[in-house]
Structure formats: C-alpha cells, structure tokens
Coordinates of C-alpha atoms in Angstrom, one line a residue:
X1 CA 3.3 -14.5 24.4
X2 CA -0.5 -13.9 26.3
X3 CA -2.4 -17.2 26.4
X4 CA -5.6 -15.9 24.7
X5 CA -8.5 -17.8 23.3
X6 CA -12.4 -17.5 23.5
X7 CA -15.5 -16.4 21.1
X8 CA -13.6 -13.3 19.8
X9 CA -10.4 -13.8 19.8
X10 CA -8.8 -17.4 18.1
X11 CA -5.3 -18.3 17.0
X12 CA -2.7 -17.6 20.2
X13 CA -1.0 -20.1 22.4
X14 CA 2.3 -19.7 24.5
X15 CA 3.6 -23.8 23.5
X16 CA 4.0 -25.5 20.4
X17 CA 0.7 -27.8 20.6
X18 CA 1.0 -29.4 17.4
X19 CA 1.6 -29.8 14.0
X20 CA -0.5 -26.4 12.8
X21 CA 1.2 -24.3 14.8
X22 CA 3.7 -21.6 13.6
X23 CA 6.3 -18.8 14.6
X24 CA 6.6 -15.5 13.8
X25 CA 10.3 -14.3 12.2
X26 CA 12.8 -11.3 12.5
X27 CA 13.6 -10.7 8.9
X28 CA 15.8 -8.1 10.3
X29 CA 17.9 -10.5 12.8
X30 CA 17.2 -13.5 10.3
X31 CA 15.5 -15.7 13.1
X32 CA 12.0 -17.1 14.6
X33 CA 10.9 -15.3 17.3
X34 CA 10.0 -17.2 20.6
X35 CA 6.3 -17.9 21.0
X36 CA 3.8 -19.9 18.9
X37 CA 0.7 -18.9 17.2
X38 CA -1.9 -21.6 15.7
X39 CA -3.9 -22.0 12.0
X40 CA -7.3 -22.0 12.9
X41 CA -9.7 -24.9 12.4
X42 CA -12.7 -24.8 10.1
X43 CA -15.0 -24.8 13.4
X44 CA -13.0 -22.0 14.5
X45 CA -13.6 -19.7 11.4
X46 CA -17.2 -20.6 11.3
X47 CA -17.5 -20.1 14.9
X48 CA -15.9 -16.6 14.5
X49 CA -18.1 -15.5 11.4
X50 CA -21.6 -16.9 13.4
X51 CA -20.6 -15.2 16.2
X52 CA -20.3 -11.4 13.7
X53 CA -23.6 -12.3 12.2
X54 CA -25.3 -13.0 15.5
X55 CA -23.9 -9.7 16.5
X56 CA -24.7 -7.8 13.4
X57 CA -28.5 -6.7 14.8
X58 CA -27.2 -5.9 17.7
X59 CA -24.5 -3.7 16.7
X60 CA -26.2 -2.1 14.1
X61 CA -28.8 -0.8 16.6
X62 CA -25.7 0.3 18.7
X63 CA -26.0 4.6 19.0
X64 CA -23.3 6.7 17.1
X65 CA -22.5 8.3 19.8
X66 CA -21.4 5.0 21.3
X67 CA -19.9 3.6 18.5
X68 CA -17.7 6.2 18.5
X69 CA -16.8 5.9 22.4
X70 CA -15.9 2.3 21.3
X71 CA -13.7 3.6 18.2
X72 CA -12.3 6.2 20.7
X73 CA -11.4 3.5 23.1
X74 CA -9.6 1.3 20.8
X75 CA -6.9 4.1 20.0
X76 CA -6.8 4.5 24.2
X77 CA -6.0 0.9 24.3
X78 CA -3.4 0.9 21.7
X79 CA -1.7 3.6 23.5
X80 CA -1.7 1.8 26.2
X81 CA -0.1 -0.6 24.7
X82 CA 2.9 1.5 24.9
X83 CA 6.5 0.5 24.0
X84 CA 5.2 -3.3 24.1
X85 CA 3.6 -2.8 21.0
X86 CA 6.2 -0.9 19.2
X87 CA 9.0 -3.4 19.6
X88 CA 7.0 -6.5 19.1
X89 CA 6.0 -4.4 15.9
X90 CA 9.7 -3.6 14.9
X91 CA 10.8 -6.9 15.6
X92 CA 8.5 -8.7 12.7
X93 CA 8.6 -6.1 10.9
X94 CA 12.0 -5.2 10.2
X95 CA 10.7 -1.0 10.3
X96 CA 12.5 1.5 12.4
X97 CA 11.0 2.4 15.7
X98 CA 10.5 5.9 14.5
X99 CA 8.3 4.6 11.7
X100 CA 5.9 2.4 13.5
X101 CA 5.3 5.3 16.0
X102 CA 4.2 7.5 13.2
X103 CA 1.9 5.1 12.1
X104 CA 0.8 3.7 15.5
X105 CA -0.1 7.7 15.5
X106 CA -2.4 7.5 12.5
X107 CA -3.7 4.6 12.9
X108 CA -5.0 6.0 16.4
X109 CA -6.1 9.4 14.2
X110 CA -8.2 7.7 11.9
X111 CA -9.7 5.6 14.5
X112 CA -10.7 9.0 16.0
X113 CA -11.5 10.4 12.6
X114 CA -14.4 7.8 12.0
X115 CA -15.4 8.7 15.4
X116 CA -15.9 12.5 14.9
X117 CA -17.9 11.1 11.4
X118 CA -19.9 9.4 13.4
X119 CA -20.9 12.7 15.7
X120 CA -21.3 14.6 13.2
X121 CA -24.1 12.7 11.3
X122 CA -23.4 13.7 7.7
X123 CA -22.3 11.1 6.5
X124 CA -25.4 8.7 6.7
X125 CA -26.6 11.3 3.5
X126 CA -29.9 11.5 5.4
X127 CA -32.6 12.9 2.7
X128 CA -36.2 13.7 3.4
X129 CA -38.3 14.0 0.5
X130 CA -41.4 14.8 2.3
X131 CA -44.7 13.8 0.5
X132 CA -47.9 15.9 -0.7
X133 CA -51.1 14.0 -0.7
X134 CA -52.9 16.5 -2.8
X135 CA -50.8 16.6 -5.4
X136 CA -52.5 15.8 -9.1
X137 CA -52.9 13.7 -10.5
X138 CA -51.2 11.4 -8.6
X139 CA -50.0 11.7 -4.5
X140 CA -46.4 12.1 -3.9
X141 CA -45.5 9.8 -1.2
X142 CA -43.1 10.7 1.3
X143 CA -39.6 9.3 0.7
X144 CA -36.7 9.5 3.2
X145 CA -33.3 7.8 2.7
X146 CA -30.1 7.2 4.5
X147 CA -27.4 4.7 4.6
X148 CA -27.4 1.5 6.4
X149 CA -24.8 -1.2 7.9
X150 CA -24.0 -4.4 5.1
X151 CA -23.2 -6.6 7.9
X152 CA -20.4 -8.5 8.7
X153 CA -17.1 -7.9 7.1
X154 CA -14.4 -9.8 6.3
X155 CA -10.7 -7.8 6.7
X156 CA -7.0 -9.0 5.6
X157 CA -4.5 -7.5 7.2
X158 CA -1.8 -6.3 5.1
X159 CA 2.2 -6.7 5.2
X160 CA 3.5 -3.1 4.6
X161 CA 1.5 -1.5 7.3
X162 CA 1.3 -3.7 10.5
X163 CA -0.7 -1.1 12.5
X164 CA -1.9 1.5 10.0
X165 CA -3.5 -1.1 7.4
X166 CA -4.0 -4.5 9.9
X167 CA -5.4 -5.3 13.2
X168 CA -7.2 -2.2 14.2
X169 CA -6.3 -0.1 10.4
X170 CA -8.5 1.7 7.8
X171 CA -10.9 -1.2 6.9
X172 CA -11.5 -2.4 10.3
X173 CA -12.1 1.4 11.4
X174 CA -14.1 2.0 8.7
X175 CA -16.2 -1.4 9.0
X176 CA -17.0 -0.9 12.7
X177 CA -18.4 3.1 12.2
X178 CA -20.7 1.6 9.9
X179 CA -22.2 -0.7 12.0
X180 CA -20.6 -3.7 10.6
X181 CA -18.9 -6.9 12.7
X182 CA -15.4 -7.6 11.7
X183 CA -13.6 -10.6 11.1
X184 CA -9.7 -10.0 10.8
X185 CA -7.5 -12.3 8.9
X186 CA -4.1 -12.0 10.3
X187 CA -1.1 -11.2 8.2
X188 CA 1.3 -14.2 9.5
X189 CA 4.3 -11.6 9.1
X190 CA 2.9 -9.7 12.0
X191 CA 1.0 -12.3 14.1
X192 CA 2.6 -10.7 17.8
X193 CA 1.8 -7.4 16.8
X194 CA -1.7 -8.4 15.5
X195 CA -2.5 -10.0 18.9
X196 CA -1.8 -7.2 21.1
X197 CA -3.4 -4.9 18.6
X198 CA -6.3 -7.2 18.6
X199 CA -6.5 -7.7 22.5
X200 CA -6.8 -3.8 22.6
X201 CA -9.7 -4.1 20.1
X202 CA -11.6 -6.7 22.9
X203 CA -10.9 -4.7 25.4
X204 CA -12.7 -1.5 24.0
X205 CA -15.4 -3.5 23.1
X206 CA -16.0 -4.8 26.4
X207 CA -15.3 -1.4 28.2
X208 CA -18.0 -0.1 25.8
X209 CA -20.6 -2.6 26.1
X210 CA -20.7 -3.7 22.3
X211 CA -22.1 -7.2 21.8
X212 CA -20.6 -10.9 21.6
X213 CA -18.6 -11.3 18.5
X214 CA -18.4 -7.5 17.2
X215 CA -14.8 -8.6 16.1
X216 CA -12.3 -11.7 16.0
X217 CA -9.0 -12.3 14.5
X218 CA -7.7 -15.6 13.2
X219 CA -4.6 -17.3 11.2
X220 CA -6.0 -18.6 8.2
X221 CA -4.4 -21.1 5.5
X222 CA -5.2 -20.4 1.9
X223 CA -8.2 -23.0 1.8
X224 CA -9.5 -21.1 4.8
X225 CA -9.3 -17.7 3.2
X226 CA -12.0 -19.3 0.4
X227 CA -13.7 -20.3 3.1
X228 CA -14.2 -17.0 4.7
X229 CA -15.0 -15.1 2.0
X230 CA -17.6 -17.7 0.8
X231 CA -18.9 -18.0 4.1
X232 CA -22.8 -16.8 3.7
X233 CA -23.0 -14.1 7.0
X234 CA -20.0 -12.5 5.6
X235 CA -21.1 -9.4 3.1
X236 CA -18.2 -7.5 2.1
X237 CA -14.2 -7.8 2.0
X238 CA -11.4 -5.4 2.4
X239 CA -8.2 -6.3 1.1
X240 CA -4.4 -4.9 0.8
X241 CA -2.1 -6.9 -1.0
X242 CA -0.8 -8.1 -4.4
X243 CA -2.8 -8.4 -7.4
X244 CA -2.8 -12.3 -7.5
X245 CA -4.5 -12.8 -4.1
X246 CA -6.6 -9.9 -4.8
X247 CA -8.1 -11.2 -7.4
X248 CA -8.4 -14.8 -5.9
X249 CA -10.9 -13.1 -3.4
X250 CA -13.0 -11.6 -5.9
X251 CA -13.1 -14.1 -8.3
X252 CA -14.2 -16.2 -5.1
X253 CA -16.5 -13.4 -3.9
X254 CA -18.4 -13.6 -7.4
X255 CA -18.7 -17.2 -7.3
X256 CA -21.1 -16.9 -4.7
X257 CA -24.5 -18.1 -4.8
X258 CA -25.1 -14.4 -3.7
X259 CA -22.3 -12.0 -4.8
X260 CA -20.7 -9.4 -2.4
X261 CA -18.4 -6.9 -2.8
X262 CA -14.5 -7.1 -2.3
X263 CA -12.9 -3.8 -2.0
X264 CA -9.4 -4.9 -3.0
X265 CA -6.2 -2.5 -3.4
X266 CA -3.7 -4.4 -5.5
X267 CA -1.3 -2.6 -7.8
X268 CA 0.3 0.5 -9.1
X269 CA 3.3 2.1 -10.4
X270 CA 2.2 5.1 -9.2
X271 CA 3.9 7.3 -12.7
X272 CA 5.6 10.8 -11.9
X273 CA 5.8 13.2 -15.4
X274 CA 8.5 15.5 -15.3
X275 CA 8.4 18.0 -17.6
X276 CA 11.6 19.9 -19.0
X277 CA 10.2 23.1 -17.5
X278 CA 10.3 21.8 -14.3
X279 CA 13.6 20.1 -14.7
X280 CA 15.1 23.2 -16.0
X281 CA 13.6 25.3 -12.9
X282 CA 14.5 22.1 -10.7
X283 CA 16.2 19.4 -11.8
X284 CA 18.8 19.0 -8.5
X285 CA 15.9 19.5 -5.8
X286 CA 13.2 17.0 -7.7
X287 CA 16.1 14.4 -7.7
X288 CA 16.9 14.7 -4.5
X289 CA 13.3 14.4 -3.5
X290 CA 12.4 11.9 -6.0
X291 CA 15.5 9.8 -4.6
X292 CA 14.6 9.9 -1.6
X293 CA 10.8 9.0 -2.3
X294 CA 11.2 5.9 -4.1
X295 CA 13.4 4.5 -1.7
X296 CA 11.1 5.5 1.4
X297 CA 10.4 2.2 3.6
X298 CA 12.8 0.3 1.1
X299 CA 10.0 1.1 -1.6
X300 CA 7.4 -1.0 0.1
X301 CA 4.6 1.7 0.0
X302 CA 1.2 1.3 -2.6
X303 CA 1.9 4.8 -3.7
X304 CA 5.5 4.0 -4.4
X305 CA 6.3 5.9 -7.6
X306 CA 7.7 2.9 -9.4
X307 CA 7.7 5.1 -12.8
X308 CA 9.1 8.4 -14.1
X309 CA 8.3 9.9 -17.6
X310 CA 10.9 12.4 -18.9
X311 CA 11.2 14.0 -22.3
X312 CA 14.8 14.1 -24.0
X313 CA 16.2 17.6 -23.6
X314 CA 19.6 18.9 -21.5
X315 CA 17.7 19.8 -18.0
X316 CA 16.3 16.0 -18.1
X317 CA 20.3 14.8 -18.5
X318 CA 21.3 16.9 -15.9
X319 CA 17.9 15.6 -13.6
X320 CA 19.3 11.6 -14.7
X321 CA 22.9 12.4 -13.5
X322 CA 22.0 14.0 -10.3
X323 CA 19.3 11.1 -9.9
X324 CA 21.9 8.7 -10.0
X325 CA 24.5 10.4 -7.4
X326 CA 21.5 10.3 -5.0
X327 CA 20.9 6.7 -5.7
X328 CA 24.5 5.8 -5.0
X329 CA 24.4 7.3 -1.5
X330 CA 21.4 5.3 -0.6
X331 CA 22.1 2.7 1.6
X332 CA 19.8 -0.4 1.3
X333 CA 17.0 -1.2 3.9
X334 CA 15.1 -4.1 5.6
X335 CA 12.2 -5.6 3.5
X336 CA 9.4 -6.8 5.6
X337 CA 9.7 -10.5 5.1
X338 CA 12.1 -13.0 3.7
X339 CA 9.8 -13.8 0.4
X340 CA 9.3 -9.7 -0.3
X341 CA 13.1 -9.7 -0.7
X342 CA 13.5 -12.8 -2.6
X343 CA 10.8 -11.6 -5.1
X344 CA 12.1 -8.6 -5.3
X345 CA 15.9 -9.7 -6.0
X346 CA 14.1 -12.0 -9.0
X347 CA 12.2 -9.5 -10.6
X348 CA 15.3 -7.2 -10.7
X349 CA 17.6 -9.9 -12.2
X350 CA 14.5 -9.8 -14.8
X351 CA 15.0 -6.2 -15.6
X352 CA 18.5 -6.2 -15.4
X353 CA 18.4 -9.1 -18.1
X354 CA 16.0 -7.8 -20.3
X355 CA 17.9 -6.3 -23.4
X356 CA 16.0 -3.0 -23.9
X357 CA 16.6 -1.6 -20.2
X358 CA 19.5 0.0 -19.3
X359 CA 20.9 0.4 -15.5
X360 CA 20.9 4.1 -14.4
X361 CA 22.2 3.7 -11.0
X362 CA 22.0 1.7 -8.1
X363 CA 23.2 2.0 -4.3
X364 CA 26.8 1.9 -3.9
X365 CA 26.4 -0.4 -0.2
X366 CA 25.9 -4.0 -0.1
X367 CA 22.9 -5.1 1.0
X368 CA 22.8 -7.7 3.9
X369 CA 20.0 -10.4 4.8
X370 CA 16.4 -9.7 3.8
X371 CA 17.7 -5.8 2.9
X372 CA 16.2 -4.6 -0.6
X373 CA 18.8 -2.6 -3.0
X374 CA 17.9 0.8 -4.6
X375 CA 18.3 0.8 -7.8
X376 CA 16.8 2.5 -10.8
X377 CA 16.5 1.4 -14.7
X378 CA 16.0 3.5 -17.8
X379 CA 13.9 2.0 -21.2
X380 CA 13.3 3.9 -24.1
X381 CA 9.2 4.6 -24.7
X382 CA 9.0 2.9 -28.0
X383 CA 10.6 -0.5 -26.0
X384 CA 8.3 0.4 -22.7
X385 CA 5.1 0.2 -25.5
X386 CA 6.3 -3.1 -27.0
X387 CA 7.0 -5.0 -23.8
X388 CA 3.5 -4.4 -21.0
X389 CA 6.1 -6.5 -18.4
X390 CA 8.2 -3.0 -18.0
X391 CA 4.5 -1.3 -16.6
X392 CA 3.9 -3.8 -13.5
X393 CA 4.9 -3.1 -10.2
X394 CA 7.9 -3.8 -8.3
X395 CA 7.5 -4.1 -4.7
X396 CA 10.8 -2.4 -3.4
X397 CA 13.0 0.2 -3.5
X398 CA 13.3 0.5 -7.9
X399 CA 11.7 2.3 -10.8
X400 CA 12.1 2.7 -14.1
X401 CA 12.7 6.0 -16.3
X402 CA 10.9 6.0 -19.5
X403 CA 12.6 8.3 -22.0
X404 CA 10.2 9.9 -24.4
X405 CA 11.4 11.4 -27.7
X406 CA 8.8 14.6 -27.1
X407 CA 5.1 15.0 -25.5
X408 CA 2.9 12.6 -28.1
X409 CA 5.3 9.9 -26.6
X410 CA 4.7 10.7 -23.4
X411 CA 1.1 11.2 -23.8
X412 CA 1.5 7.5 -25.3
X413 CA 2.8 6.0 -22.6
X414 CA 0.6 7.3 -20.7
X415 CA -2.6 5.9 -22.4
X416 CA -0.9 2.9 -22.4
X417 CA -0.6 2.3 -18.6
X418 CA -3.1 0.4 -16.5
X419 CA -5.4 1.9 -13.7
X420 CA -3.2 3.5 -10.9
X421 CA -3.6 4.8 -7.3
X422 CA -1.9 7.7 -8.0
X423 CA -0.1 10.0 -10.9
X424 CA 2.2 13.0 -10.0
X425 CA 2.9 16.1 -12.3
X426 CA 5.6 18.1 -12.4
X427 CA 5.5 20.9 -14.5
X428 CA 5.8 25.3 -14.9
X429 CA 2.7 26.8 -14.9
X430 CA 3.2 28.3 -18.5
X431 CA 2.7 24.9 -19.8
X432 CA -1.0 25.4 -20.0
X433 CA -1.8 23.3 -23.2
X434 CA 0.3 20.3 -22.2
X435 CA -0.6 20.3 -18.2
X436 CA -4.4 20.6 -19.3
X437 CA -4.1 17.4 -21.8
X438 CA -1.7 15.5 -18.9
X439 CA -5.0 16.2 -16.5
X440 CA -7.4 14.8 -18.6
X441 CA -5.2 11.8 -19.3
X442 CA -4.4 11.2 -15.4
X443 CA -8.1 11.6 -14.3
X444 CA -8.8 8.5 -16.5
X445 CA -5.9 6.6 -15.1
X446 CA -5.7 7.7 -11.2
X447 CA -7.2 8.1 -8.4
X448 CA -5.7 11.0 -7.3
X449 CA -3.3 13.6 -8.7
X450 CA -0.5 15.4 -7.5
X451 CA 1.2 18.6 -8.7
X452 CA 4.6 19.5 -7.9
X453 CA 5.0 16.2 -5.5
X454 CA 5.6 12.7 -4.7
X455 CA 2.3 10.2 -4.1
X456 CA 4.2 8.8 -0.7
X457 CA 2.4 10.0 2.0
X458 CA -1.5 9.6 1.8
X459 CA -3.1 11.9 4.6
X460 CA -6.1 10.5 6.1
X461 CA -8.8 12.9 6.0
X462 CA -12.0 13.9 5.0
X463 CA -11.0 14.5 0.8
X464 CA -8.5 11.4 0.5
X465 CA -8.7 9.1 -2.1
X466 CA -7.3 6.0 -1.8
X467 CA -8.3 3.5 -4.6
X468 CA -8.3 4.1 -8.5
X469 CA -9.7 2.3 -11.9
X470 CA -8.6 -1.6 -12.2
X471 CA -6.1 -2.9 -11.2
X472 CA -4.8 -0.3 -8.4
X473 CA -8.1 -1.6 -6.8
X474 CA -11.1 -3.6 -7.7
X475 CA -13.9 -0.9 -7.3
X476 CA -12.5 2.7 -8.6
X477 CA -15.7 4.2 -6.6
X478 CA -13.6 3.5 -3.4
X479 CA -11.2 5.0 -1.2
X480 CA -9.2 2.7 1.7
X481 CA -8.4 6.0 3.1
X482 CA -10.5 8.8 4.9
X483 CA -13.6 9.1 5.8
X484 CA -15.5 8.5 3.0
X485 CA -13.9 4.7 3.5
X486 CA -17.2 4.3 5.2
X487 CA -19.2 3.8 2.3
X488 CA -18.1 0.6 1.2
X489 CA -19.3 -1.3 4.0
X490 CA -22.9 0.9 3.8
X491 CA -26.3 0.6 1.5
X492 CA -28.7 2.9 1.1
X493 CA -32.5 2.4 2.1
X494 CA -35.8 4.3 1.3
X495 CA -38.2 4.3 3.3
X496 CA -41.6 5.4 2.1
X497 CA -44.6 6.7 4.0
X498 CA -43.5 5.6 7.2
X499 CA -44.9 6.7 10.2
X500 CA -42.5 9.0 12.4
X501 CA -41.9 6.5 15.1
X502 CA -40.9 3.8 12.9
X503 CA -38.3 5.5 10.7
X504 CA -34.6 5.9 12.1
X505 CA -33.5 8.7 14.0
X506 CA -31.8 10.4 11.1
X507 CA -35.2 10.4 9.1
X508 CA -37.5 11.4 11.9
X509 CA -39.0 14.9 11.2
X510 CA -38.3 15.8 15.3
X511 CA -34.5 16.7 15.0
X512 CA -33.6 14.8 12.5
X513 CA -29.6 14.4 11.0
X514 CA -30.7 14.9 7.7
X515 CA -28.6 16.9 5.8
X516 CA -31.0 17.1 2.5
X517 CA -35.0 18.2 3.0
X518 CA -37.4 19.3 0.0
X519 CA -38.9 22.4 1.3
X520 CA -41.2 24.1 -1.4
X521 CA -39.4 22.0 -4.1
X522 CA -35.7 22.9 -3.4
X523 CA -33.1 21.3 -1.5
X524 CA -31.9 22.9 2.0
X525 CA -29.5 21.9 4.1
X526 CA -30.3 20.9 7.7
X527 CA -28.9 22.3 10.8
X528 CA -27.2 19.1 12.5

C-alpha cells in the first residue's frame, strides 16, 4: 500500500493509526485485504474543496489544447499502471480480469474522447451575433455567447464500475474538459484501486503543469458526504448509485442557501418488449441473448434489463421455455460486495413470496459466498399494475416477465412504469401501427431506445445518452456518457459589445472557434 498524503491527495496510510481507519475486502475470497485506508477529517475535506476553488481561476484559464494533454496523460498513466492496477481492481472487486481490462480500455477512450472535444472546439457552442449600429429604430448590439466552466465539482465514485465510472471515469473526465476542479469521493469497495487510479490522476497533473488542487480524493463517512455537497466552493455533483443516496444528495443540494445541480443516475429496469412477431421469427436466438444479457456482470449493470413485456400467443411459450433452459445453465457469479449480495438475496425472498409472481426458472448451480443467483419471475400485467413494488429495480442477475393478455395491456404497463435509462424493442417491421405507438410511449419513458437489442453495453461516443426522465436520473437533459457529458458541469455566457481583446478566444472575430455567426441575417457555420 503507497504511503500517500498531501494537498491533493488524502485518505491512504500503510498502518492501522487509529480508530477511523479501515480495510478494503475480497468479496470473492471472503477476506480483508492487507493495508489500511483512513476516513477523512472535516479539516481534511474542507482543505481539499479550498484547495479546488483556489484552483478553479487558474484552471479555467488553462488552454484546450493543454487540458487535453492533461486528459491525454491521465490514460498514459493508467496504462502504466499496468497489471498492478488490474489485480488490485479484481481483487475488490470480485470481476474477472478480462472485464476490468475492457473497461480499464474505455475508461482510457473516453478520457481521450474529451480530449479530441476539446481540440476540436465545437462544443463550447461559440455564437457570434454580430451587431449593427445603424439599425432603426433601435442599434443591435453585438452578442456573442459560449459556454463556460461551473467550478469545482464534487464526484462519487460508483460500485459497479471501479475504473469506468470512479477515480478517473465519465464525471471526472467530463468535469476536468470543462475547466472544472474535482473532488472524488471514494467508493470504500474499491479504495486500492481508487488510490492508484488517483495517484495516476496527480501525476498527469503535475507532468502537465495544471495548478494546486485541480483534483483530490478522499474516504468520506455519511455526515461528510453532506458536508461536501453543502460545502459553498463546490457547484455541481455527479453521482452513480441507488436511488436512496441519490436523492439524499439532491435533497441536500437544494437545501442550500444557493442551489446547485446534482446530476444523479439512480434507477431503472431498463423494460425489453417482445413482440410475437419477433418471437415467432426468433424466439430461440432472443432467449439465448436475452439470457445471457441479464445475467452479464451477475446483473450489476444500470442498463440491466430487469423487465420483459411479452403478449400471450404460442411463439412467446416457446421464447419462456427456451428462456428458462438458458437460465438453468447459468452458473451464478461474484457480486461486488458483501451488502449487494445480501440485498439482493432479500429482495428475491420478497418476490419469491409474494403470491402473484410465479418462478420461471433459476440457475441449476449453487451459488457460493457473496455469488448472486440468476433467476427469473413471471407476473401477470393486471397483478404488475396493482402492486408498483414488482416495477423497482433489482440489482443482480433477475427480471421479471410480465405477461400481457394483448397490446392495450402492454401499452398499459408501459405507461405505468417510471422514468428509465433505457427501453429495448423487439419487433418485425410489418408491425408498423404497433412499433410507431411503442416509440412514442418509450420516448416519454427513456433515454434511449433500442431496436432488435439488449440496453447492456452503452458505447461512449459522440450521440450516447446516458440519463433519462426521473428516477433513472435526476436531470433527464443529461447524459453520464459521451461527449455531450460535458455540459453539465458548463454555463453559458453572453457577452455584449465587448471589445475584441477582451472577449475569449472562441468569440474573437480573428479566428475565432465559433461554430454559429449571423452573416446578412442567416446562420453559417464556421470553419474551425
């Protein structure tokens, strides 16, 4: 364990100093792991969240070309971190080594993404709406706007992705392209991997010249975590997690004598709709697939479809019955921590015990230790209306099939279900009336829609989105993922009749970035 403290960096130590300190745990071997890690103090946290806003003018002056060298960097550093960082990941984490290599890979790719955004310019939204003195009978002044930097931002790491959405993931990333500090509250299921993620993050920084206090990381108890979020210098929050905490921190977050924002991701079910066209083209290949997506990373994904919609009909018996052979053969996997499992197990006993479901299927191995048990439920949609329990999630490898008499039910249960982060659609194209109704149903409920697939899997690119209507996440405007993550830790300014010399680079009428100018009352697009 690296002996690291300082200005940046708070919350490691290689001995047991007191009381407040902690260890890290092996839910796959069921043990702590050597080394100890320490809460910090109040002194600490507000020493941390000083030290961002202190750095905030600084940073926010900082080039784009050079915040992106210090985004490129930080993926060079993780690298570097080579198989270190993968098995101190795989050890708290209980996931396979070939899983945290895929995402040590993306969360290196979207580190480079944000750089690229920065190069390119386009997304500051530069507009020049240049101004005509003579106009009557008024003048038009000259207005030119662009997006700025909110300031320092608060980040919690999350449990299911200990590289991807943590240390050095999608809200960090995104935070530090827009010009904005970040302060990182460790997830303590991951505190190893988070330091040597984090120590990579320092590094870069100082390789790349950025100033004092552009990031720390901490271990925060629950009355800290209010404490951060309330803190004054702090202006926004990114959050992954369950809907409980996630709403603490807003509800916190509004309680402020000044509000800010909290971009929380919470919960989803994530519903696929089979139709019996589909299922009679194919029911054996989407129940293989569906099988298999469900129980992906013992279930432990956002975008985990924890619901399937199905119409009665003989293709949709056949799809149940080869559902359930697949379920049999999968063998149960690691959970992420000892409480994930334990929840899990409890909310299953509820489902098994509640009078109206029915057990479709469930793994024919025994699960072990912290492992999570595939398993898969059936309710009819009439009982799925009556009881809102059978629509919240499930973290792990289970879902429910709700069996719909015909269409009207299943457009029902559809405008019955809370906001999601995604909603999948599978269907033959000759189904114009019904797909077209299903669309305008899911665009109210998701974030994004998928047609002939499964919502596991988000690709981080330019068009992802990441975040849907309440409570999949607290802003529906958002996205967690891609590029256009960048907006939630940026404002917009006008500024109007500023001399040349005074207005930002983007807005200056020598080479500017902007991608929107008024020429001879029209909108052109500028060469970047």
């Amino acid at each position: 364990m690296t002996d690291i403290t300082g200005a940046n960096y708070i919350g490691f130590s290689k001995s047991k100093l007191s009381d407040r300190n902690f260890q890290s745990f092996s839910p796959k071997d069921n043990k702590d792991i050597p080394g100890w890690f320490y809460w910090a103090t109040e002194d600490e946290l507000d020493k941390a969240v000083l030290l961002a806003d202190r750095s905030f003018r600084a940073f926010q002056k900082v080039s784009y070309q050079q915040r992106a060298l210090f985004l490129e960097t930080i993926a060079e550093e993780i690298m570097a971190l080579s198989d270190q960082l993968l098995e101190v990941c795989v050890s708290e984490s209980g996931l396979p080594v070939a899983r945290i290599t895929g995402e040590r890979a993306r969360t290196c790719n979207q580190l480079r993404l944000f750089a690229r955004l920065l190069r390119d310019g386009w997304w500051l939204d530069a507009r020049i709406d240049t101004g005509i003195p003579e106009r009557l009978p008024a003048p038009k002044p000259d207005i030119r706007r662009m997006f700025v930097p909110i300031g320092p931002v608060a980040v919690f790491g999350a449990s299911n992705f200990p590289l991807a959405f943590s240390t050095a993931g999608g809200d960090t990333a995104s935070a530090l392209a827009a010009g904005c500090p970040v302060i990182l509250k460790i997830h303590p299921a991951h505190p190893g991997t988070s330091e040597l993620v984090a120590t990579a993050i320092l590094k870069a920084a100082k390789r790349t010249g950025m100033p004092d206090g552009v990031f720390s990381a901490l271990h925060l108890d629950n009355e800290k975590v209010i404490r951060l979020v309330s803190h004054p210098a702090v202006r926004a929050v990114g959050f992954t997690g369950s809907r409980k905490v996630g709403l603490l921190l807003c509800n916190a977050a509004a309680a402020r004598k000044e509000p800010i924002p909290v971009y929380a991701e919470m919960s989803s079910v994530n519903p696929v709709i089979l139709l019996e066209s589909a299922l009679q083209e194919n029911y054996a290949k989407i129940a293989r697939e569906l099988a298999a997506a469900f129980t992906l990373g013992a279930g432990q994904f956002c975008t985990n479809p924890g619901l399937i919609l199905v119409t009665e009909s003989t293709a949709t018996d056949l799809f149940l019955e080869e559902f359930a052979k697949q379920i049999a053969k999968i063998p149960p996997a690691n959970m992420l921590t000892c409480g994930i499992q334990q929840v899990y197990d409890e909310k299953i006993k509820g489902l098994s015990e509640n009078p109206a479901v029915v057990l479709l299927a469930k793994t024919e191995t025994e699960a072990k230790g912290n492992e999570g048990k595939p398993v898969a439920y059936s309710v009819d949609a009439n009982d799925f209306l009556k009881d809102k329990s059978l629509s919240a999630e499930i973290f792990g490898p289970q879902t429910l099939i709700v069996k719909c008499a015909d269409t009207n039910d299943l457009f029902e249960v559809l405008e019955s279900l809370e906001g999601q982060l995604t909603a999948s659609l599978h269907a033959a194209e000759q189904d114009v009336e019904i797909i077209e109704k299903l669309i305008t149903i899911t665009t109210q409920k998701a974030g994004r829609i998928i047609f002939g697939g499964y919502p596991t899997g988000v690709e981080v690119c330019d068009a992802m989105q990441h975040g849907g209507p309440f409570p999949s996440t607290s802003d529906s405007r958002s996205t967690s993922v891609g590029s256009a993550a960048i907006y939630r830790f940026a404002r917009p300014v006008a500024y109007q009749d500023f001399p040349d010399q005074f207005l930002p680079e983007a807005l200056q009428n020598k080479n500017p970035l902007a991608l929107l100018r008024l020429v001879n009352g029209s909108w052109t697009n500028e060469q970047l």
